[in-house]
Amino acid sequence: YSPTAGIPELRDAVAERYSRYNPELKGKNVIITPSGSTALLEISQAFVDPGDEVLVPSPGFVIYAPHAKLAGGVPVEYKLTEGDFQPDIDYIQSKITSKTKMIVINNPANPTGGVLSEENRNALADIAKDKGIMILSDEVYDSFIYEGKHSSFLPYLDRAIVAGGFSKMMAVTGWRLGFAMANEECMDALIKMQYHVCASPSMPGMYGVLGALPSIDPYIENARKVYKARRDLITKRINEIEGMSLIPPRGAFYAFPSYDMDMPSQELANELVKAGLICTPGSAFGTFGEKHLRFSYAASEEKIDKGMDILADTVRKIRGGRI
Ligand SMILES: Cc1ncc(COP(=O)(O)O)c(C=O)c1O
């Protein structure tokens, strides 16, 4: 077995990479996990107790609410603002109760492509401090920001735990390796939890990632350029469709356009699958995801163009009463 928290060389290498957001970050603040998903699960298992309320973004990544429930907690959705998909700070304030234990933030976000503003990051950090609430910041897409900069919660490890992953950073989703960064007290609890979840992460994967990390930046820089061009293409194509609208997503690799047809997103997604285009209905991402579709643009420009032809044609037929 490897050490429960992962091999020290990789913990140190991750700490060094992320010290750009917090110069005090050390290997002892990093746990290597068997995926970003597992990091998120272990965090909720370690810190959420039965009856605790966990504020989760809506629309938001599909595992936050189930993870809260698996820990015996109660997920409470908070709204994102339409278009730029920022956490609605007033709405969050209105949902905080004496039982609120944790606020989950996803930045950059799946499914929306939203990138948290520095102003909102600071506002959320202040709320967490004032009310004694923990922040769980899922930053697995931190490498993919096309405009603006990444406002990490790493400077706030007194009140935040940050989850990360290699899946997106290195395009190695099948390797199943991620990490989390926390203060020493929280790290202690996470390492204990990880022991009971999996004993330790996979040794071959850790050495593979360790070998790749020093040379990853040129790859990421190129990937960012390629994704940005795809982002521009899908935004242009979607906004040319009558009845659909998309503000250019600033991060990750998802487009989450809204539409004005009177049709549930599940039904619309089913029509698109029949026509040959796979997307995810907005309703899969929570109450406030309805009337949207999620498209991944981690596909070639040729495939994006073909998919958008299908989308344009299907929407035209629906609006013309032919479907
Ligand atoms: C927002 C977000 N967080 C976490 C993950 C988990 O990534 P992994 O388990 O591959 O590290 C994903 C994967 O799609 C994601 O979209």
Coordinates of C-alpha atoms and ligand atoms in Angstrom, one line a residue:
Y1 CA 0.0 0.0 0.0
S2 CA 1.0 3.6 -0.5
P3 CA 0.8 6.1 2.4
T4 CA -2.9 6.8 3.1
A5 CA -2.5 10.5 2.2
G6 CA -0.6 9.7 -1.0
I7 CA 3.2 9.6 -1.8
P8 CA 4.9 12.6 -0.2
E9 CA 6.6 13.7 -3.5
L10 CA 3.2 14.1 -5.1
R11 CA 1.7 15.9 -2.1
D12 CA 4.7 18.3 -2.2
A13 CA 4.5 18.8 -6.0
V14 CA 0.7 19.7 -5.8
A15 CA 1.4 22.1 -2.9
E16 CA 4.1 23.8 -5.0
R17 CA 1.9 24.1 -8.0
Y18 CA -0.9 25.6 -5.9
S19 CA 1.3 27.8 -3.8
R20 CA 0.6 30.5 -6.5
Y21 CA -2.8 31.0 -4.7
N22 CA -1.4 30.5 -1.1
P23 CA 2.3 30.8 -0.6
E24 CA 2.0 29.0 2.7
L25 CA 0.6 25.8 1.2
K26 CA 2.8 22.7 2.0
G27 CA 2.6 19.0 1.2
K28 CA 1.0 18.4 4.6
N29 CA -2.0 20.5 3.4
V30 CA -2.6 18.1 0.4
I31 CA -4.2 14.7 0.3
I32 CA -4.1 12.7 -2.9
T33 CA -7.4 10.9 -3.4
P34 CA -8.7 8.2 -5.8
S35 CA -10.4 11.0 -8.0
G36 CA -11.9 14.4 -7.5
S37 CA -15.2 12.8 -6.9
T38 CA -13.8 10.7 -4.0
A39 CA -12.3 13.9 -2.5
L40 CA -15.7 15.5 -2.5
L41 CA -17.3 12.4 -1.0
E42 CA -14.6 12.1 1.7
I43 CA -15.1 15.8 2.6
S44 CA -18.8 15.4 3.1
Q45 CA -18.4 12.2 5.0
A46 CA -15.8 13.7 7.3
F47 CA -17.6 17.0 8.1
V48 CA -21.3 16.7 7.5
D49 CA -23.3 15.2 10.4
P50 CA -26.9 14.0 10.3
G51 CA -29.3 17.0 10.1
D52 CA -26.7 19.4 8.9
E53 CA -27.7 21.6 6.0
V54 CA -25.4 21.9 3.0
L55 CA -26.0 24.7 0.5
V56 CA -25.4 23.4 -3.1
P57 CA -25.4 25.4 -6.3
S58 CA -28.4 25.1 -8.7
P59 CA -27.8 24.5 -11.5
G60 CA -24.9 22.6 -10.2
F61 CA -22.8 19.4 -10.6
V62 CA -24.9 16.3 -10.0
I63 CA -23.0 14.8 -7.0
Y64 CA -23.1 17.6 -4.4
A65 CA -26.7 17.0 -3.2
P66 CA -26.4 13.2 -3.1
H67 CA -23.1 13.5 -1.2
A68 CA -24.8 15.6 1.5
K69 CA -27.6 13.1 1.7
L70 CA -25.2 10.1 2.0
A71 CA -23.7 11.8 5.0
G72 CA -27.2 12.2 6.6
G73 CA -27.3 15.9 5.8
V74 CA -29.9 18.0 4.0
P75 CA -29.0 19.6 0.7
V76 CA -30.4 23.1 0.2
E77 CA -30.2 24.5 -3.3
Y78 CA -29.0 28.1 -3.9
K79 CA -29.7 30.0 -7.1
L80 CA -27.1 31.2 -9.5
T81 CA -27.7 34.4 -11.4
E82 CA -28.9 33.9 -15.0
G83 CA -26.3 34.3 -17.8
D84 CA -23.1 34.8 -15.9
F85 CA -24.0 32.1 -13.3
Q86 CA -22.6 33.7 -10.2
P87 CA -23.8 32.5 -6.7
D88 CA -26.7 34.8 -5.8
I89 CA -25.3 36.2 -2.5
D90 CA -28.6 37.6 -1.2
Y91 CA -30.3 34.2 -1.9
I92 CA -27.6 32.4 -0.1
Q93 CA -27.9 34.7 2.9
S94 CA -31.7 34.0 3.0
K95 CA -31.1 30.2 3.0
I96 CA -28.6 30.2 6.0
T97 CA -30.0 28.7 9.2
S98 CA -28.5 27.6 12.5
K99 CA -28.2 24.1 10.8
T100 CA -26.1 25.3 7.8
K101 CA -22.8 23.5 8.0
M102 CA -21.3 23.9 4.6
I103 CA -21.6 26.0 1.4
V104 CA -20.4 24.1 -1.8
I105 CA -18.9 26.4 -4.5
N106 CA -17.9 25.2 -7.9
N107 CA -15.4 27.4 -9.7
P108 CA -15.1 27.2 -12.7
A109 CA -18.5 25.5 -12.9
N110 CA -20.1 22.5 -14.4
P111 CA -22.6 22.7 -16.0
T112 CA -22.6 26.5 -16.5
G113 CA -19.1 27.4 -17.4
G114 CA -19.4 30.2 -14.8
V115 CA -16.2 31.7 -13.2
L116 CA -16.6 33.1 -9.7
S117 CA -15.8 36.8 -9.5
E118 CA -13.2 37.9 -6.9
E119 CA -15.9 40.1 -5.3
N120 CA -18.2 37.2 -4.8
R121 CA -15.4 34.9 -3.6
N122 CA -14.6 37.6 -1.0
A123 CA -18.3 38.0 0.0
L124 CA -18.7 34.2 0.4
A125 CA -15.5 34.0 2.5
D126 CA -16.8 36.8 4.7
I127 CA -20.2 35.0 5.2
A128 CA -18.4 31.8 6.1
K129 CA -16.3 33.6 8.7
D130 CA -19.2 35.5 10.2
K131 CA -21.5 32.5 10.5
G132 CA -18.9 29.8 11.2
I133 CA -19.8 27.9 8.0
M134 CA -17.3 25.7 6.1
I135 CA -16.7 26.3 2.4
L136 CA -16.2 23.3 0.1
S137 CA -14.7 24.8 -3.1
D138 CA -14.6 22.4 -6.0
E139 CA -11.9 23.8 -8.3
V140 CA -11.3 20.8 -10.6
Y141 CA -11.6 23.1 -13.7
D142 CA -9.1 25.7 -12.5
S143 CA -6.8 25.2 -15.5
F144 CA -9.6 26.2 -17.9
I145 CA -10.4 29.9 -17.7
Y146 CA -10.7 31.9 -20.9
E147 CA -11.4 35.4 -19.5
G148 CA -10.5 36.8 -16.1
K149 CA -8.6 35.0 -13.4
H150 CA -9.1 32.2 -11.0
S151 CA -10.4 33.4 -7.5
S152 CA -9.4 30.3 -5.5
F153 CA -10.5 29.7 -1.9
L154 CA -6.9 28.6 -1.1
P155 CA -6.1 31.8 0.7
Y156 CA -9.0 31.0 3.1
L157 CA -8.0 27.5 4.4
D158 CA -9.0 28.6 7.9
R159 CA -12.6 28.1 6.7
A160 CA -12.4 26.4 3.3
I161 CA -11.4 23.0 1.9
V162 CA -10.5 23.0 -1.8
A163 CA -11.0 19.9 -4.0
G164 CA -9.0 19.4 -7.2
G165 CA -8.3 16.8 -9.7
F166 CA -6.0 15.6 -12.4
S167 CA -8.8 14.3 -14.7
K168 CA -9.4 17.7 -16.4
M169 CA -6.0 19.3 -15.9
M170 CA -4.2 16.4 -17.7
A171 CA -7.1 14.9 -19.7
V172 CA -6.7 11.6 -17.8
T173 CA -10.3 11.0 -16.6
G174 CA -9.7 7.2 -16.7
W175 CA -6.7 7.4 -14.3
R176 CA -9.0 8.2 -11.4
L177 CA -6.8 10.5 -9.3
G178 CA -7.6 13.7 -7.5
F179 CA -6.7 15.7 -4.4
A180 CA -7.9 18.0 -1.7
M181 CA -6.2 20.9 0.1
A182 CA -7.0 21.8 3.7
N183 CA -5.6 23.1 7.0
E184 CA -3.9 20.6 9.2
E185 CA -6.8 20.0 11.5
C186 CA -9.2 19.3 8.6
M187 CA -6.4 17.3 6.9
D188 CA -6.2 15.0 9.9
A189 CA -9.9 14.2 9.6
L190 CA -9.7 13.7 5.8
I191 CA -6.8 11.3 6.1
K192 CA -8.7 9.2 8.7
M193 CA -11.7 9.2 6.4
Q194 CA -9.6 8.2 3.4
Y195 CA -8.2 5.2 5.3
H196 CA -11.7 3.9 5.8
V197 CA -12.8 4.6 2.2
C198 CA -9.9 3.1 0.3
A199 CA -6.8 2.7 2.5
S200 CA -4.7 4.6 0.0
P201 CA -4.7 5.9 -3.6
S202 CA -3.3 3.9 -6.5
M203 CA 0.5 3.9 -6.6
P204 CA 1.0 3.7 -10.5
G205 CA -1.3 6.6 -11.1
M206 CA 0.5 8.8 -8.6
Y207 CA 3.9 8.1 -10.1
G208 CA 2.5 8.8 -13.6
V209 CA 1.0 12.1 -12.5
L210 CA 4.2 13.0 -10.6
G211 CA 6.2 12.5 -13.8
A212 CA 3.8 14.6 -15.9
L213 CA 3.3 17.6 -13.6
P214 CA 6.5 19.5 -14.3
S215 CA 5.8 19.6 -18.0
I216 CA 2.0 20.1 -17.9
D217 CA 1.8 23.9 -18.4
P218 CA 2.6 24.0 -22.2
Y219 CA -0.1 21.4 -22.7
I220 CA -2.6 23.3 -20.6
E221 CA -1.8 26.6 -22.4
N222 CA -2.4 24.9 -25.8
A223 CA -5.6 23.1 -24.5
R224 CA -6.9 26.5 -23.3
K225 CA -6.4 28.0 -26.8
V226 CA -8.1 25.1 -28.4
Y227 CA -11.1 25.1 -26.0
K228 CA -11.4 28.9 -26.3
A229 CA -11.8 28.6 -30.1
R230 CA -14.4 25.8 -29.6
R231 CA -16.1 28.0 -27.0
D232 CA -16.3 30.9 -29.4
L233 CA -17.7 28.6 -32.2
I234 CA -20.4 27.0 -30.0
T235 CA -21.4 30.4 -28.6
K236 CA -21.8 31.9 -32.1
R237 CA -23.7 28.9 -33.4
I238 CA -26.1 28.8 -30.5
N239 CA -26.8 32.6 -30.5
E240 CA -27.7 32.3 -34.2
I241 CA -30.6 30.0 -33.3
E242 CA -33.9 31.8 -32.8
G243 CA -35.2 31.1 -29.3
M244 CA -31.8 30.2 -27.7
S245 CA -29.3 32.4 -25.9
L246 CA -25.9 32.0 -24.4
I247 CA -23.5 34.4 -22.7
P248 CA -20.0 33.2 -23.5
P249 CA -19.0 30.8 -20.7
R250 CA -15.7 32.0 -19.1
G251 CA -14.4 28.6 -17.9
A252 CA -14.6 24.8 -17.9
F253 CA -15.7 23.3 -21.2
Y254 CA -19.5 23.5 -21.1
A255 CA -22.1 25.7 -22.7
F256 CA -25.4 26.0 -20.8
P257 CA -27.7 28.0 -23.1
S258 CA -31.3 28.9 -22.1
Y259 CA -34.2 28.5 -24.6
D260 CA -37.7 30.0 -24.8
M261 CA -39.7 27.1 -26.2
D262 CA -42.5 25.7 -24.0
M263 CA -40.9 22.3 -23.5
P264 CA -39.2 20.6 -20.6
S265 CA -35.5 20.2 -21.0
Q266 CA -35.7 16.4 -20.7
E267 CA -38.2 16.3 -23.7
L268 CA -36.0 18.6 -25.7
A269 CA -32.9 16.6 -25.0
N270 CA -34.8 13.4 -26.1
E271 CA -35.8 15.0 -29.4
L272 CA -32.1 16.0 -29.9
V273 CA -30.9 12.4 -29.2
K274 CA -33.4 11.1 -31.8
A275 CA -31.8 13.5 -34.3
G276 CA -28.3 12.4 -33.4
L277 CA -27.1 15.0 -30.8
I278 CA -26.4 14.1 -27.2
C279 CA -26.7 16.7 -24.5
T280 CA -27.8 16.8 -20.9
P281 CA -31.1 18.4 -19.9
G282 CA -30.7 21.3 -17.5
S283 CA -33.2 19.8 -15.1
A284 CA -30.5 17.1 -14.3
F285 CA -28.6 19.9 -12.5
G286 CA -31.3 20.9 -10.0
T287 CA -34.5 23.0 -9.8
F288 CA -32.9 26.1 -11.3
G289 CA -31.4 24.2 -14.3
E290 CA -34.7 23.8 -16.2
K291 CA -35.2 25.6 -19.5
H292 CA -31.5 25.0 -20.3
L293 CA -29.4 22.4 -22.1
R294 CA -25.8 21.5 -21.3
F295 CA -23.4 20.9 -24.2
S296 CA -19.8 19.8 -23.7
Y297 CA -17.4 21.4 -26.2
A298 CA -14.6 19.0 -25.4
A299 CA -15.1 17.8 -29.0
S300 CA -13.6 18.8 -32.4
E301 CA -14.8 21.9 -34.2
E302 CA -16.1 19.7 -36.9
K303 CA -18.2 17.7 -34.5
I304 CA -19.4 20.9 -32.8
D305 CA -20.5 22.3 -36.2
K306 CA -22.4 19.1 -37.0
G307 CA -24.0 19.0 -33.6
M308 CA -25.1 22.7 -33.9
D309 CA -26.6 22.0 -37.3
I310 CA -28.8 19.3 -35.6
L311 CA -29.7 21.7 -32.8
A312 CA -30.6 24.5 -35.2
D313 CA -32.7 22.2 -37.3
T314 CA -34.5 20.6 -34.4
V315 CA -35.3 23.9 -32.7
R316 CA -36.6 25.3 -36.0
K317 CA -38.9 22.3 -36.3
I318 CA -40.2 22.6 -32.7
R319 CA -40.8 26.3 -33.2
G320 CA -42.6 25.7 -36.5
G321 CA -44.9 23.1 -34.8
R322 CA -43.4 20.3 -36.8
I323 CA -42.3 18.3 -33.7
Ligands
LIG1 C1 -17.5 20.0 -11.2 C2 -16.8 18.7 -11.1 N1 -16.3 18.3 -10.0 C3 -15.7 17.1 -9.8 C4 -15.6 16.2 -10.9 C5 -15.0 14.9 -10.7 O1 -13.9 14.7 -11.4 P1 -12.9 13.4 -11.2 O2 -13.7 12.5 -10.3 O3 -12.7 12.8 -12.6 O4 -11.7 13.9 -10.6 C6 -16.2 16.6 -12.1 C7 -16.2 15.6 -13.2 O5 -16.9 15.8 -14.2 C8 -16.8 17.8 -12.2 O6 -17.4 18.2 -13.3

